[in-house]
CSV table of C-alpha atoms and ligand atoms in Angstrom, one decimal:
chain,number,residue,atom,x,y,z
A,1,UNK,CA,123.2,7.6,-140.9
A,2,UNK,CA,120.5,9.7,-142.8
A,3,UNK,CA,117.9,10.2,-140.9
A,4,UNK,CA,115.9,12.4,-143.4
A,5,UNK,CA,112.7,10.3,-144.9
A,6,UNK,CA,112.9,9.9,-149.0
A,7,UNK,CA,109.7,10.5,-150.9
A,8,UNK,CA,108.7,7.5,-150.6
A,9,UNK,CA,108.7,7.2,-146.9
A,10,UNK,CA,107.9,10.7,-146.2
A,11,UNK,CA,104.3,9.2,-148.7
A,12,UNK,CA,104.0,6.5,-146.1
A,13,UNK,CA,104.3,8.5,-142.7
A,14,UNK,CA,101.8,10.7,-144.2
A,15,UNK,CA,99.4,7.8,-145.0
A,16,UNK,CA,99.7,6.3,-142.0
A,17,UNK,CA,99.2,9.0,-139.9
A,18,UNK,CA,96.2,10.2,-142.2
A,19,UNK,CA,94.8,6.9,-141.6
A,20,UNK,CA,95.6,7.0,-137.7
A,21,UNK,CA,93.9,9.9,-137.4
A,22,UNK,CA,90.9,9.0,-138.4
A,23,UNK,CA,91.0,5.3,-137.1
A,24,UNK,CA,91.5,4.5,-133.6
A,25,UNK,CA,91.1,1.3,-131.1
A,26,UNK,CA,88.4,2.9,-129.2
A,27,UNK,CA,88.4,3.5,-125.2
A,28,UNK,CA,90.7,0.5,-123.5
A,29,UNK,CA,89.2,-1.6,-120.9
A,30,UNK,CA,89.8,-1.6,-117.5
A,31,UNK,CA,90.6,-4.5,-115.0
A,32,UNK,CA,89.0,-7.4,-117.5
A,33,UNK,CA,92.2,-9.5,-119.3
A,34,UNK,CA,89.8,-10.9,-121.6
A,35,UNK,CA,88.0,-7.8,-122.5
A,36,UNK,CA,91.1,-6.1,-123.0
A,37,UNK,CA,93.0,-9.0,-125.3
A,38,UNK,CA,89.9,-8.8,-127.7
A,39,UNK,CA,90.0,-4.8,-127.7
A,40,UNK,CA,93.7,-5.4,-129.1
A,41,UNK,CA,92.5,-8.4,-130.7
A,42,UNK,CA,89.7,-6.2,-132.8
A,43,UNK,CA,92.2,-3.5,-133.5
A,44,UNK,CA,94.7,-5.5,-135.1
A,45,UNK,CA,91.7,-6.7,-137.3
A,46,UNK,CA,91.3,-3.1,-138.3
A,47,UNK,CA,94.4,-2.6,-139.2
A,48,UNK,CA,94.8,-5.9,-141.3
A,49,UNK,CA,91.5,-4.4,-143.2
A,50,UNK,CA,93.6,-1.4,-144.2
A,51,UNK,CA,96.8,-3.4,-144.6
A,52,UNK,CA,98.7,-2.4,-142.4
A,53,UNK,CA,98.6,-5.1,-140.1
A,54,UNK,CA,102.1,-6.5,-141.6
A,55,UNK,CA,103.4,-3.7,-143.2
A,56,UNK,CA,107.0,-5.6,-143.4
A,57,UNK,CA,105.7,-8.7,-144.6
A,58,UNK,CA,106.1,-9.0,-148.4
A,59,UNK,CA,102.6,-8.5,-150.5
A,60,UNK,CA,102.6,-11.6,-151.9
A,61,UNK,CA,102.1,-13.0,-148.0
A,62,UNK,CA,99.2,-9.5,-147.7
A,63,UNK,CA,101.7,-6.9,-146.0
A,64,UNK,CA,103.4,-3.8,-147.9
A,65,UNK,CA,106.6,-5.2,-148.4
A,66,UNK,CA,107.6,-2.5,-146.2
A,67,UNK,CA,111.8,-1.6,-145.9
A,68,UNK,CA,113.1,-1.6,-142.3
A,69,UNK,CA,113.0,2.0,-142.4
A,70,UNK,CA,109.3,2.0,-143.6
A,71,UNK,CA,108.6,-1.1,-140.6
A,72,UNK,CA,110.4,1.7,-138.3
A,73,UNK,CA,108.0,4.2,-139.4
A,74,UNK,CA,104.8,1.9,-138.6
A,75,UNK,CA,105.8,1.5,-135.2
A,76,UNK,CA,107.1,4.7,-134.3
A,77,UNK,CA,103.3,6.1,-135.7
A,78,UNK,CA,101.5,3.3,-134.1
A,79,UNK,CA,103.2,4.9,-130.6
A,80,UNK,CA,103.1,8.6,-131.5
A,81,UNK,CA,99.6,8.2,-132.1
A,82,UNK,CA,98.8,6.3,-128.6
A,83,UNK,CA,97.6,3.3,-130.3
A,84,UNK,CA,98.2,-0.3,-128.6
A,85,UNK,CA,100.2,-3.3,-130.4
A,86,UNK,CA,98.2,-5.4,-132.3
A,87,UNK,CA,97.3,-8.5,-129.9
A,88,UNK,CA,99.4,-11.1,-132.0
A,89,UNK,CA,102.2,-9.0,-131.9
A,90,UNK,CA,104.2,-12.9,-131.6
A,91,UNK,CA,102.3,-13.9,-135.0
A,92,UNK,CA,103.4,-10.8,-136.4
A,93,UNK,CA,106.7,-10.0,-135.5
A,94,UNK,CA,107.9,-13.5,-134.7
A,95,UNK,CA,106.4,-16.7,-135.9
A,96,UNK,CA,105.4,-14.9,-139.6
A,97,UNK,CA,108.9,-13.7,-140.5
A,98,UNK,CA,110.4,-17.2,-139.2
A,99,UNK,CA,107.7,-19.3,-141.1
A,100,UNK,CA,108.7,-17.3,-144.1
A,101,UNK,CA,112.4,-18.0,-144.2
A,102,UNK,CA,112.6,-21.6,-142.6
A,103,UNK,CA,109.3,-22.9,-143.6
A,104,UNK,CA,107.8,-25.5,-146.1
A,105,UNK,CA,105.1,-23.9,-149.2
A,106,UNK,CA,102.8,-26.1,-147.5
A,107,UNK,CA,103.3,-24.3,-143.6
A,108,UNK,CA,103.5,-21.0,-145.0
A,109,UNK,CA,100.1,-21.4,-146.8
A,110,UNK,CA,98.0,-23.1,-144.1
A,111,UNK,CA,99.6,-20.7,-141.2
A,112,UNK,CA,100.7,-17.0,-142.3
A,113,UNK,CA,96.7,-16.2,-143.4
A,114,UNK,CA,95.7,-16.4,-139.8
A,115,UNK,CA,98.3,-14.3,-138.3
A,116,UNK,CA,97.3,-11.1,-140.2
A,117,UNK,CA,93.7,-10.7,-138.7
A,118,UNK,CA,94.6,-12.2,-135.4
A,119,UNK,CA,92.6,-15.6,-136.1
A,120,UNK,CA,94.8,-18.3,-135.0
A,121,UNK,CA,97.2,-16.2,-132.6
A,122,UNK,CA,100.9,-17.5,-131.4
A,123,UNK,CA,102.6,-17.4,-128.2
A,124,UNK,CA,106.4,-18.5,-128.1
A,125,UNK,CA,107.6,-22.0,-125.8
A,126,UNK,CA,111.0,-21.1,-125.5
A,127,UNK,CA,112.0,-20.3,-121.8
A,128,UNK,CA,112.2,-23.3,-119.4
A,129,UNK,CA,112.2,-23.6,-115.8
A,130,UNK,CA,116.4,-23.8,-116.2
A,131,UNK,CA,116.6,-22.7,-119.6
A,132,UNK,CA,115.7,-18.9,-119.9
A,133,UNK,CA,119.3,-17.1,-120.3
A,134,UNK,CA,121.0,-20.0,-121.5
A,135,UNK,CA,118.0,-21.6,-123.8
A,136,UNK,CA,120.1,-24.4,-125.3
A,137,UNK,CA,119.9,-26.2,-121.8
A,138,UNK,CA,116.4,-26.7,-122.4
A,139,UNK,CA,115.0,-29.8,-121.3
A,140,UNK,CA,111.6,-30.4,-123.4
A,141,UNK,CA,111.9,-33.8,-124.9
A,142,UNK,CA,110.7,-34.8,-128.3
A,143,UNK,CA,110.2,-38.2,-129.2
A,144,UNK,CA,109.8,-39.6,-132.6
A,145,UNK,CA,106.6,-42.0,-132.9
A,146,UNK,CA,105.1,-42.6,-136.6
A,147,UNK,CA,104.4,-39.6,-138.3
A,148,UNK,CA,104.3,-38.1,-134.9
A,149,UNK,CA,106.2,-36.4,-132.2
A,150,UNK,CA,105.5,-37.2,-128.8
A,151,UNK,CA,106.4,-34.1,-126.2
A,152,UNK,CA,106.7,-33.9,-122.7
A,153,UNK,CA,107.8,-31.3,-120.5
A,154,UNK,CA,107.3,-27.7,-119.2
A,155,UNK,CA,107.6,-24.6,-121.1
A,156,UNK,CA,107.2,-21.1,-118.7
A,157,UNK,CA,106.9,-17.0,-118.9
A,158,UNK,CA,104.5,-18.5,-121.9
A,159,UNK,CA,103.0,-14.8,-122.5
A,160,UNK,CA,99.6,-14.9,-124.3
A,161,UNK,CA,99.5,-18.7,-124.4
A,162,UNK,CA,95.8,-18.5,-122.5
A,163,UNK,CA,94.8,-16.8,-125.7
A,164,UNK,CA,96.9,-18.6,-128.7
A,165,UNK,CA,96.1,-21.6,-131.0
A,166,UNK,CA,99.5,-22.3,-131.7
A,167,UNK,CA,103.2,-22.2,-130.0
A,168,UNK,CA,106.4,-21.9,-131.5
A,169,UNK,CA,108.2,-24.7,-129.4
A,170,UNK,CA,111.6,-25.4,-128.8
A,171,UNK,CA,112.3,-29.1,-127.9
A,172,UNK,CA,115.3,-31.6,-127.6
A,173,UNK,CA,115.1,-34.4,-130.3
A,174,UNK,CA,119.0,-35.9,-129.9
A,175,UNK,CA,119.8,-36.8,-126.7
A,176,UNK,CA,123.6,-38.2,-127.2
A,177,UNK,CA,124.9,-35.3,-129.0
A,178,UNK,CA,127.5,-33.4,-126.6
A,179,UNK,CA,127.0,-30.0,-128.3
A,180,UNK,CA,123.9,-29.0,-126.0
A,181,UNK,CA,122.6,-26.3,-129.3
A,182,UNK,CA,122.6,-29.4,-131.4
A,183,UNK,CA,119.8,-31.7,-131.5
A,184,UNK,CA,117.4,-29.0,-131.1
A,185,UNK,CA,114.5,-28.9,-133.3
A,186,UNK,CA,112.1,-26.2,-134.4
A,187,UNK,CA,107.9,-27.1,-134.4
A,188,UNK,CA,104.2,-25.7,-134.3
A,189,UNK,CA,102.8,-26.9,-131.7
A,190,UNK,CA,98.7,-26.8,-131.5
A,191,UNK,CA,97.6,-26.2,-128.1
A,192,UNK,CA,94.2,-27.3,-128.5
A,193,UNK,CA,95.1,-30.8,-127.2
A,194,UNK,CA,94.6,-32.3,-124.3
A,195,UNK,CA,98.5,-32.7,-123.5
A,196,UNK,CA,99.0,-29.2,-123.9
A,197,UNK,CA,98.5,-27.7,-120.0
A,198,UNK,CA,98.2,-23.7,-119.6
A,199,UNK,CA,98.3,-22.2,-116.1
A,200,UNK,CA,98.3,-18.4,-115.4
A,201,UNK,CA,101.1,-17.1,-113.3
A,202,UNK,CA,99.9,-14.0,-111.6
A,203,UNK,CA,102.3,-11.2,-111.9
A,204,UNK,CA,103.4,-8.3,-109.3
A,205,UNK,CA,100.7,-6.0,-111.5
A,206,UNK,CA,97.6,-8.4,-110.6
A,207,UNK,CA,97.1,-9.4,-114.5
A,208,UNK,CA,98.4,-13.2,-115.7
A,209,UNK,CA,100.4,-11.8,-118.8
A,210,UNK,CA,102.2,-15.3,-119.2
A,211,UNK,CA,101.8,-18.6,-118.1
A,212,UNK,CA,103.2,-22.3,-117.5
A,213,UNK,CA,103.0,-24.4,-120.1
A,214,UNK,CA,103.0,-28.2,-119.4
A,215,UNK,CA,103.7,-30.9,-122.3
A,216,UNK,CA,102.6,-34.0,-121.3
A,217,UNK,CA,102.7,-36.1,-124.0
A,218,UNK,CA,101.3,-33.4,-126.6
A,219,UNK,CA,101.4,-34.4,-130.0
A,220,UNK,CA,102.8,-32.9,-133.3
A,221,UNK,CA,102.6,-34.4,-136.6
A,222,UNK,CA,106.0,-34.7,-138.5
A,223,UNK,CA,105.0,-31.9,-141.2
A,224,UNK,CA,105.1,-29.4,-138.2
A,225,UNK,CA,108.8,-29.7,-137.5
A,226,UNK,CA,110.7,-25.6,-138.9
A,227,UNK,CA,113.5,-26.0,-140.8
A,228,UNK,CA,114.2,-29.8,-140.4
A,229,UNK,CA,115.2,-32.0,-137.3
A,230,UNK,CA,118.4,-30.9,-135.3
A,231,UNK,CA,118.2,-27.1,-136.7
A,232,UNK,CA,116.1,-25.6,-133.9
A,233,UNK,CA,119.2,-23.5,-132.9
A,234,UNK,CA,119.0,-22.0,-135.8
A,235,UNK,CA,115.9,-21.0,-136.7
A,236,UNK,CA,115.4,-19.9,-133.1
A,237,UNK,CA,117.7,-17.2,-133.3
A,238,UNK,CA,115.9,-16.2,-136.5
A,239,UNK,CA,112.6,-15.8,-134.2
A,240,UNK,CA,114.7,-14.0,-131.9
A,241,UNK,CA,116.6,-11.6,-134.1
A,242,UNK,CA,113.4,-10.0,-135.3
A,243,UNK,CA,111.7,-9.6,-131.9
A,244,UNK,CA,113.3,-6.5,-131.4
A,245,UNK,CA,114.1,-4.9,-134.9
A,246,UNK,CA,110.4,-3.5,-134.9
A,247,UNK,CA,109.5,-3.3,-131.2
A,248,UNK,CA,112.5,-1.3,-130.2
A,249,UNK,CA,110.7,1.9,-132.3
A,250,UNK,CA,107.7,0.9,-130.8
A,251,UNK,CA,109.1,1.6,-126.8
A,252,UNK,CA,111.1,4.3,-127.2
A,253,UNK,CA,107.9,6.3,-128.5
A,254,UNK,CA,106.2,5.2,-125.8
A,255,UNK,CA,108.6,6.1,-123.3
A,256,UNK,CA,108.8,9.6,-125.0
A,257,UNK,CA,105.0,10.0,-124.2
A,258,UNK,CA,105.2,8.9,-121.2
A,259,UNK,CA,107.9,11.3,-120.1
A,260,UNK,CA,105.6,13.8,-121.5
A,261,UNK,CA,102.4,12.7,-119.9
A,262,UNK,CA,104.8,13.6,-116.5
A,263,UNK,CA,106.2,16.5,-117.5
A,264,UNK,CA,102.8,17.9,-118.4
A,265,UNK,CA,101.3,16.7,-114.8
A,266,UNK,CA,104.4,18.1,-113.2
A,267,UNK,CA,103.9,21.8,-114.8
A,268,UNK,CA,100.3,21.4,-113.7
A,269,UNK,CA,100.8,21.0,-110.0
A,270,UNK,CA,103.3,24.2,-110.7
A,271,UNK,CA,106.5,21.7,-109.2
A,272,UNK,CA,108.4,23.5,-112.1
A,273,UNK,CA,108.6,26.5,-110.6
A,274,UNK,CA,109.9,28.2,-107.7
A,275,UNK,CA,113.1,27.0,-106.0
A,276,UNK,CA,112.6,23.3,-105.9
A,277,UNK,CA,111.5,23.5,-110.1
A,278,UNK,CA,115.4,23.5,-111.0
A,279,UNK,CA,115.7,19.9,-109.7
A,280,UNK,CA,113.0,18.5,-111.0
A,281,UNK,CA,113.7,20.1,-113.9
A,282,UNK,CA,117.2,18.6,-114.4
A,283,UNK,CA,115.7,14.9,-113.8
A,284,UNK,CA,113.5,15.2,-116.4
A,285,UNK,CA,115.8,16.5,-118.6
A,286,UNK,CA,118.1,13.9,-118.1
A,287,UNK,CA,115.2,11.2,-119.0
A,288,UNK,CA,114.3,13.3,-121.8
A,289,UNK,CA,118.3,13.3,-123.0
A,290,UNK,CA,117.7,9.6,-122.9
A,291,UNK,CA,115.0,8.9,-124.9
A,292,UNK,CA,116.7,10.9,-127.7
A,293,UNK,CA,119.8,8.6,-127.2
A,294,UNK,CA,117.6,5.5,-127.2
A,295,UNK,CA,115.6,6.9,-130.2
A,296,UNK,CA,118.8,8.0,-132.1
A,297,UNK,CA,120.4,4.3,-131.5
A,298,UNK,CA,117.8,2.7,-132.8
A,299,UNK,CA,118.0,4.1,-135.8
A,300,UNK,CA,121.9,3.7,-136.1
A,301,UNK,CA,120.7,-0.3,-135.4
A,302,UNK,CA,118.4,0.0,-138.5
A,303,UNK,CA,121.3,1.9,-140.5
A,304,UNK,CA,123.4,-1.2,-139.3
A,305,UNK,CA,120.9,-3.7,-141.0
A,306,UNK,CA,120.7,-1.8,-144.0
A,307,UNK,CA,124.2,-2.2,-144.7
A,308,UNK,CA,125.1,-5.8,-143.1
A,309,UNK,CA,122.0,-7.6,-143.4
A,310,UNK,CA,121.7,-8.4,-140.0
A,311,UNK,CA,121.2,-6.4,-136.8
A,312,UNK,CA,124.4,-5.6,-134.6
A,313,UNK,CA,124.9,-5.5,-131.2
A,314,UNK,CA,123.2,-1.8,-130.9
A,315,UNK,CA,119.7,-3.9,-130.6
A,316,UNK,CA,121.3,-4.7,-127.1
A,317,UNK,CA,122.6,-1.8,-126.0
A,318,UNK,CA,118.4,-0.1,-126.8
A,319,UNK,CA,116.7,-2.5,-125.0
A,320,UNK,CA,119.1,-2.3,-122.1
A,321,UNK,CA,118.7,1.3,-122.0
A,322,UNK,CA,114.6,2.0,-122.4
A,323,UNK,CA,114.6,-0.8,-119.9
A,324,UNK,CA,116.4,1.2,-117.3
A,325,UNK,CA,114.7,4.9,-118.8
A,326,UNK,CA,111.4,3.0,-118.2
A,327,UNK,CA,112.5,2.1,-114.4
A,328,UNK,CA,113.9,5.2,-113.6
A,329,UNK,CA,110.4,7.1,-115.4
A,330,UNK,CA,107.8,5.5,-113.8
A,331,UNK,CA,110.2,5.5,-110.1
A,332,UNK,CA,110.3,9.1,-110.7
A,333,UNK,CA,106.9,9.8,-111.7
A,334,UNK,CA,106.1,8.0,-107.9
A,335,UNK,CA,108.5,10.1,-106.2
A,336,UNK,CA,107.2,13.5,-107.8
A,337,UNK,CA,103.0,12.7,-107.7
A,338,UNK,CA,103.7,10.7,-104.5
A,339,UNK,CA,101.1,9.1,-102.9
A,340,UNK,CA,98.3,9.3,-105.5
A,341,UNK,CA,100.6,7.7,-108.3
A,342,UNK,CA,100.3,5.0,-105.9
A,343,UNK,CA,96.2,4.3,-105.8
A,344,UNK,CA,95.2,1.0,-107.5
A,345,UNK,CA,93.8,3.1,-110.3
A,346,UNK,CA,96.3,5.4,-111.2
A,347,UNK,CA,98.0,4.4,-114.4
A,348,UNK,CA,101.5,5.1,-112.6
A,349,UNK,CA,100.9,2.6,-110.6
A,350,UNK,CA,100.6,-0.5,-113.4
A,351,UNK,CA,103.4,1.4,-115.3
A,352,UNK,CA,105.9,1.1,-111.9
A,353,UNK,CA,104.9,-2.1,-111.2
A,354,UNK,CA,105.1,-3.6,-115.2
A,355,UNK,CA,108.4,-1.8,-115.4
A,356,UNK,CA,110.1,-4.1,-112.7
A,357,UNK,CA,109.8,-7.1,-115.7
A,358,UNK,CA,111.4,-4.7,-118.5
A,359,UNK,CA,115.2,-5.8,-117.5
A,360,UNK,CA,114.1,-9.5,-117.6
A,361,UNK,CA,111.7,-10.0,-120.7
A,362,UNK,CA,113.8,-10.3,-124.2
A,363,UNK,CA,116.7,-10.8,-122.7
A,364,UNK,CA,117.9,-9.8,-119.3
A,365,UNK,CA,119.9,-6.6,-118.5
A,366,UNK,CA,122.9,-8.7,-117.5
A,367,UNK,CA,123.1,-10.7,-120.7
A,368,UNK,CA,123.0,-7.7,-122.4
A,369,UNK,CA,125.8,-5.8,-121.0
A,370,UNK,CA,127.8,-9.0,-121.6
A,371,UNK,CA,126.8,-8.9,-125.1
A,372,UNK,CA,128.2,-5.3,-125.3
A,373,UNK,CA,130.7,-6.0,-123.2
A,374,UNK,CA,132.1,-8.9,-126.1
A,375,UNK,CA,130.7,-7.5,-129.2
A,376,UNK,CA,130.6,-3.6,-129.0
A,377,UNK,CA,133.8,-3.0,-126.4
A,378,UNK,CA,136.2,-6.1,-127.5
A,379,UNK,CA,136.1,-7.2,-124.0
A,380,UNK,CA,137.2,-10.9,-123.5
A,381,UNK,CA,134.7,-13.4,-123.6
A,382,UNK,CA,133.7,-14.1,-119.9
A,383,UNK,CA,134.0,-18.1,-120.9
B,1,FAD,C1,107.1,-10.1,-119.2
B,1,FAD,C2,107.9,-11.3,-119.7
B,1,FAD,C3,107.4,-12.0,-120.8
B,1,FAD,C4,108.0,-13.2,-121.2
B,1,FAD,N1,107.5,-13.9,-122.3
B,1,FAD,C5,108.1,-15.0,-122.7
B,1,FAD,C6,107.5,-15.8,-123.8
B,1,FAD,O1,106.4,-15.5,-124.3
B,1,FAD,N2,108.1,-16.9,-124.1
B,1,FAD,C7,109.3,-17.3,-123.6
B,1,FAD,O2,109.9,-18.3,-124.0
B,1,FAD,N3,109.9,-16.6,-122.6
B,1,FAD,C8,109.3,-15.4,-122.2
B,1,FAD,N4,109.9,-14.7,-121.1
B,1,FAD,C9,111.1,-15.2,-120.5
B,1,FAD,C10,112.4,-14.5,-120.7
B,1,FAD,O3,112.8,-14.6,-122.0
B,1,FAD,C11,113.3,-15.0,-119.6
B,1,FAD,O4,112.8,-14.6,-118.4
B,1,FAD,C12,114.7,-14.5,-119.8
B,1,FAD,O5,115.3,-15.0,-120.9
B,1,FAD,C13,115.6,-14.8,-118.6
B,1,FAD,O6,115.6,-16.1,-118.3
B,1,FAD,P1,115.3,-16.7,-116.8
B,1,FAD,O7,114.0,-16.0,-116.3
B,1,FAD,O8,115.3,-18.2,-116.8
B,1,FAD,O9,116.5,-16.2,-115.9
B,1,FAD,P2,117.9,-16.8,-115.8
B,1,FAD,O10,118.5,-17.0,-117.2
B,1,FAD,O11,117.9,-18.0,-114.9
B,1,FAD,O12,118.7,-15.7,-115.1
B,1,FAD,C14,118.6,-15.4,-113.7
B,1,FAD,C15,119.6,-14.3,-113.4
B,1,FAD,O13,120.9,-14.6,-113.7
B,1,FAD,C16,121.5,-13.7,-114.6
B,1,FAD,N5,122.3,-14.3,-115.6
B,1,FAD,C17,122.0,-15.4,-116.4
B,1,FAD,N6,123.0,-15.7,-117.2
B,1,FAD,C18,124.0,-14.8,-117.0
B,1,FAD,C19,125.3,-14.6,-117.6
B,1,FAD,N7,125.7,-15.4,-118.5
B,1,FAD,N8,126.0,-13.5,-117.1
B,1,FAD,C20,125.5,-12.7,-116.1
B,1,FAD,N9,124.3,-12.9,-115.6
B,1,FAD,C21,123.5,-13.9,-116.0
B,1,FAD,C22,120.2,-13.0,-115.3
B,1,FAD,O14,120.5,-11.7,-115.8
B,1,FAD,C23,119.2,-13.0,-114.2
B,1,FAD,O15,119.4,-11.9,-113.3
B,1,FAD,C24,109.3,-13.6,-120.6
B,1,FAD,C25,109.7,-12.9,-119.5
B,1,FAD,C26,109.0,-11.7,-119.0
B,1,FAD,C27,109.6,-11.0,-117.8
């Protein structure tokens, strides 16, 4: 692993952060959801103005055909420089890159110009009621009728789907097949229809991040299907693989300001020095040892990519441990401010309370140790 930048990426930190610096999102909103998805919503538009809205999507599509390391780069700036994630960050990082390996000329031209300026955004109708760990147990049906599917059933944890014009849904079109992956299929799903049902679900934090999604006899026209009937399996994991190649640069920046948003608060109050300062000291120490191991992973990860072609298990082993960093941040950030962290407007507050969802969202803590257990350790497989 060489973690020095060539020329060439050393050229685009540099414009980047040039352009960073003189660009910015303007002052976040407060308590309105709405107001606050467009303020993401207008700086993704900003940055598809400059280009760099996609900088990993090839040029011909309008990014910068960007290398991982370059993609790395992007998001480790966008986070250095205190910047949020674009609002279709789904669109971006998810639907695009999957359209452009499993879909048709006609999909790619009709769908990819809208992702890049945030004008059609995307959520993602994977995770069921039963099926969130173990999606191939989903239970969505898709029914054949014309040019037409008919779909019925409920999607949930549908984050952003208040907000998006289309889904990438997950659905069961064989019902005999024994093989539970199989008979799977892959579609865009427009949910401005009157079978498509969106209901907030209020999270511990107050805001409605995500939301049900009820299916009742939606409908998709046959050109909509992803990489032809019974291959949903597949083309899911491509969606999957590549929603944390990018993101994982993204957190552990943000965790490292974080940390040092406390430790500067901490040496404020003067709870650095004197005899207690030691302890506190060695906590934040330890969190700060961390986020160099989470940041030096992720970069092995990308070195892994570069020379297999696909991600390895290290993708697992970062999101397991910024999940539990994060946790063990915010906690201690409670402990140490105490009971002003806890005030409804004190950003320590949300950050404590959002926390609590990292070890569930893109795959739960669990899951991942058993994919480290299996695939980094050699362990046996647990069935
Ligand atoms: C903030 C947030 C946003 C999300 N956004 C989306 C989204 O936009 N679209 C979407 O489709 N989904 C989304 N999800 C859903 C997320 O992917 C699922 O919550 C996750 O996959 C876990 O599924 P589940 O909730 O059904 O839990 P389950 O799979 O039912 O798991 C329940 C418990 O059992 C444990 N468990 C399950 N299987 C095993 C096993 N084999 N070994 C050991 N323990 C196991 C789990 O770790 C967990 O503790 C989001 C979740 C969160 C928290």
């Amino acid at each position: 692993m060489d973690l020095t930048f060539n020329d060439e990426e050393a050229a685009f930190r540099d414009e980047l952060r040039a352009w960073l610096g003189a660009n910015d999102a303007g002052p976040e909103p407060q308590g309105d959801e709405d107001a606050h998805y467009r303020w993401r919503r207008d700086w993704q538009r900003q940055l598809a103005d400059a280009r760099w809205a996609g900088v990993h999507w090839p040029s011909e599509f309008g990014g910068r055909s960007a290398t991982l390391t370059q993609s790395a780069i992007f998001f480790e700036e966008l986070g250095r420089s205190r910047a949020p994630l674009p609002a279709d960050v789904l669109g971006l990082l998810l639907a695009g890159p999957t359209l452009m390996v499993w879909g048709t000329d006609a999909q790619k031209e009709r769908l990819l110009p809208t992702i890049l300026n945030a004008e059609e955004p995307w959520c993602q109708g994977f995770s069921e009621p039963d099926a969130g760990s173990d999606l191939a147990a989903l239970k969505t049906r898709a029914v054949r009728d014309g040019d037409d599917w008919v779909v019925t059933g409920q999607k949930v944890w549908t984050s952003g789907a208040q907000f998006a014009k289309w889904c990438m849904l997950v659905a069961r079109t064989d019902f005999e097949t024994p093989k539970k992956h199989q008979g799977l299929t892959y579609f865009v799903l427009d949910m401005d229809q009157p079978g498509v049902i969106v209901r907030p679900l209020r999270q511990i934090t107050g805001e409605a991040e995500f939301n049900e999604l009820f299916l009742q006899e939606a409908r998709i026209p046959d050109d909509a299907v992803v990489g032809g009937v019974g291959n949903g399996w597949k083309v899911a994991m491509t969606t999957l693989m590549n929603e944390r190649s990018g993101l994982a640069f993204f957190l552990q920046v943000r965790l490292r300001n974080q940390l040092d948003k406390l430790i500067e608060e901490v040496a404020a109050r003067g709870m650095l020095d004197g005899a207690g300062g030691n302890a506190i000291a060695q906590k934040l120490g330890d969190l700060h040892v961390k986020a160099e191991v989470i940041r030096l992973t992720a970069y092995r990860g990308l070195t892994a990519i570069e020379r297999y072609g696909q991600p390895g298990p290290e993708g697992s082993l970062t999101k397991w441990m910024w999940s539990q960093a994060n946790q063990e941040l915010t906690q201690l950030a409670v402990d140490l401010l105490g009971d002003e962290a806890l005030t409804a407007d004190s950003p320590w507050s949300y950050e404590l309370l959002r926390a609590r969802g990292n070890s569930i969202e893109g795959g739960t803590t669990e899951v991942l140790k058993n994919i480290v257990a299996e695939r980094v350790l050699g362990l046996p497989r647990m069935r």
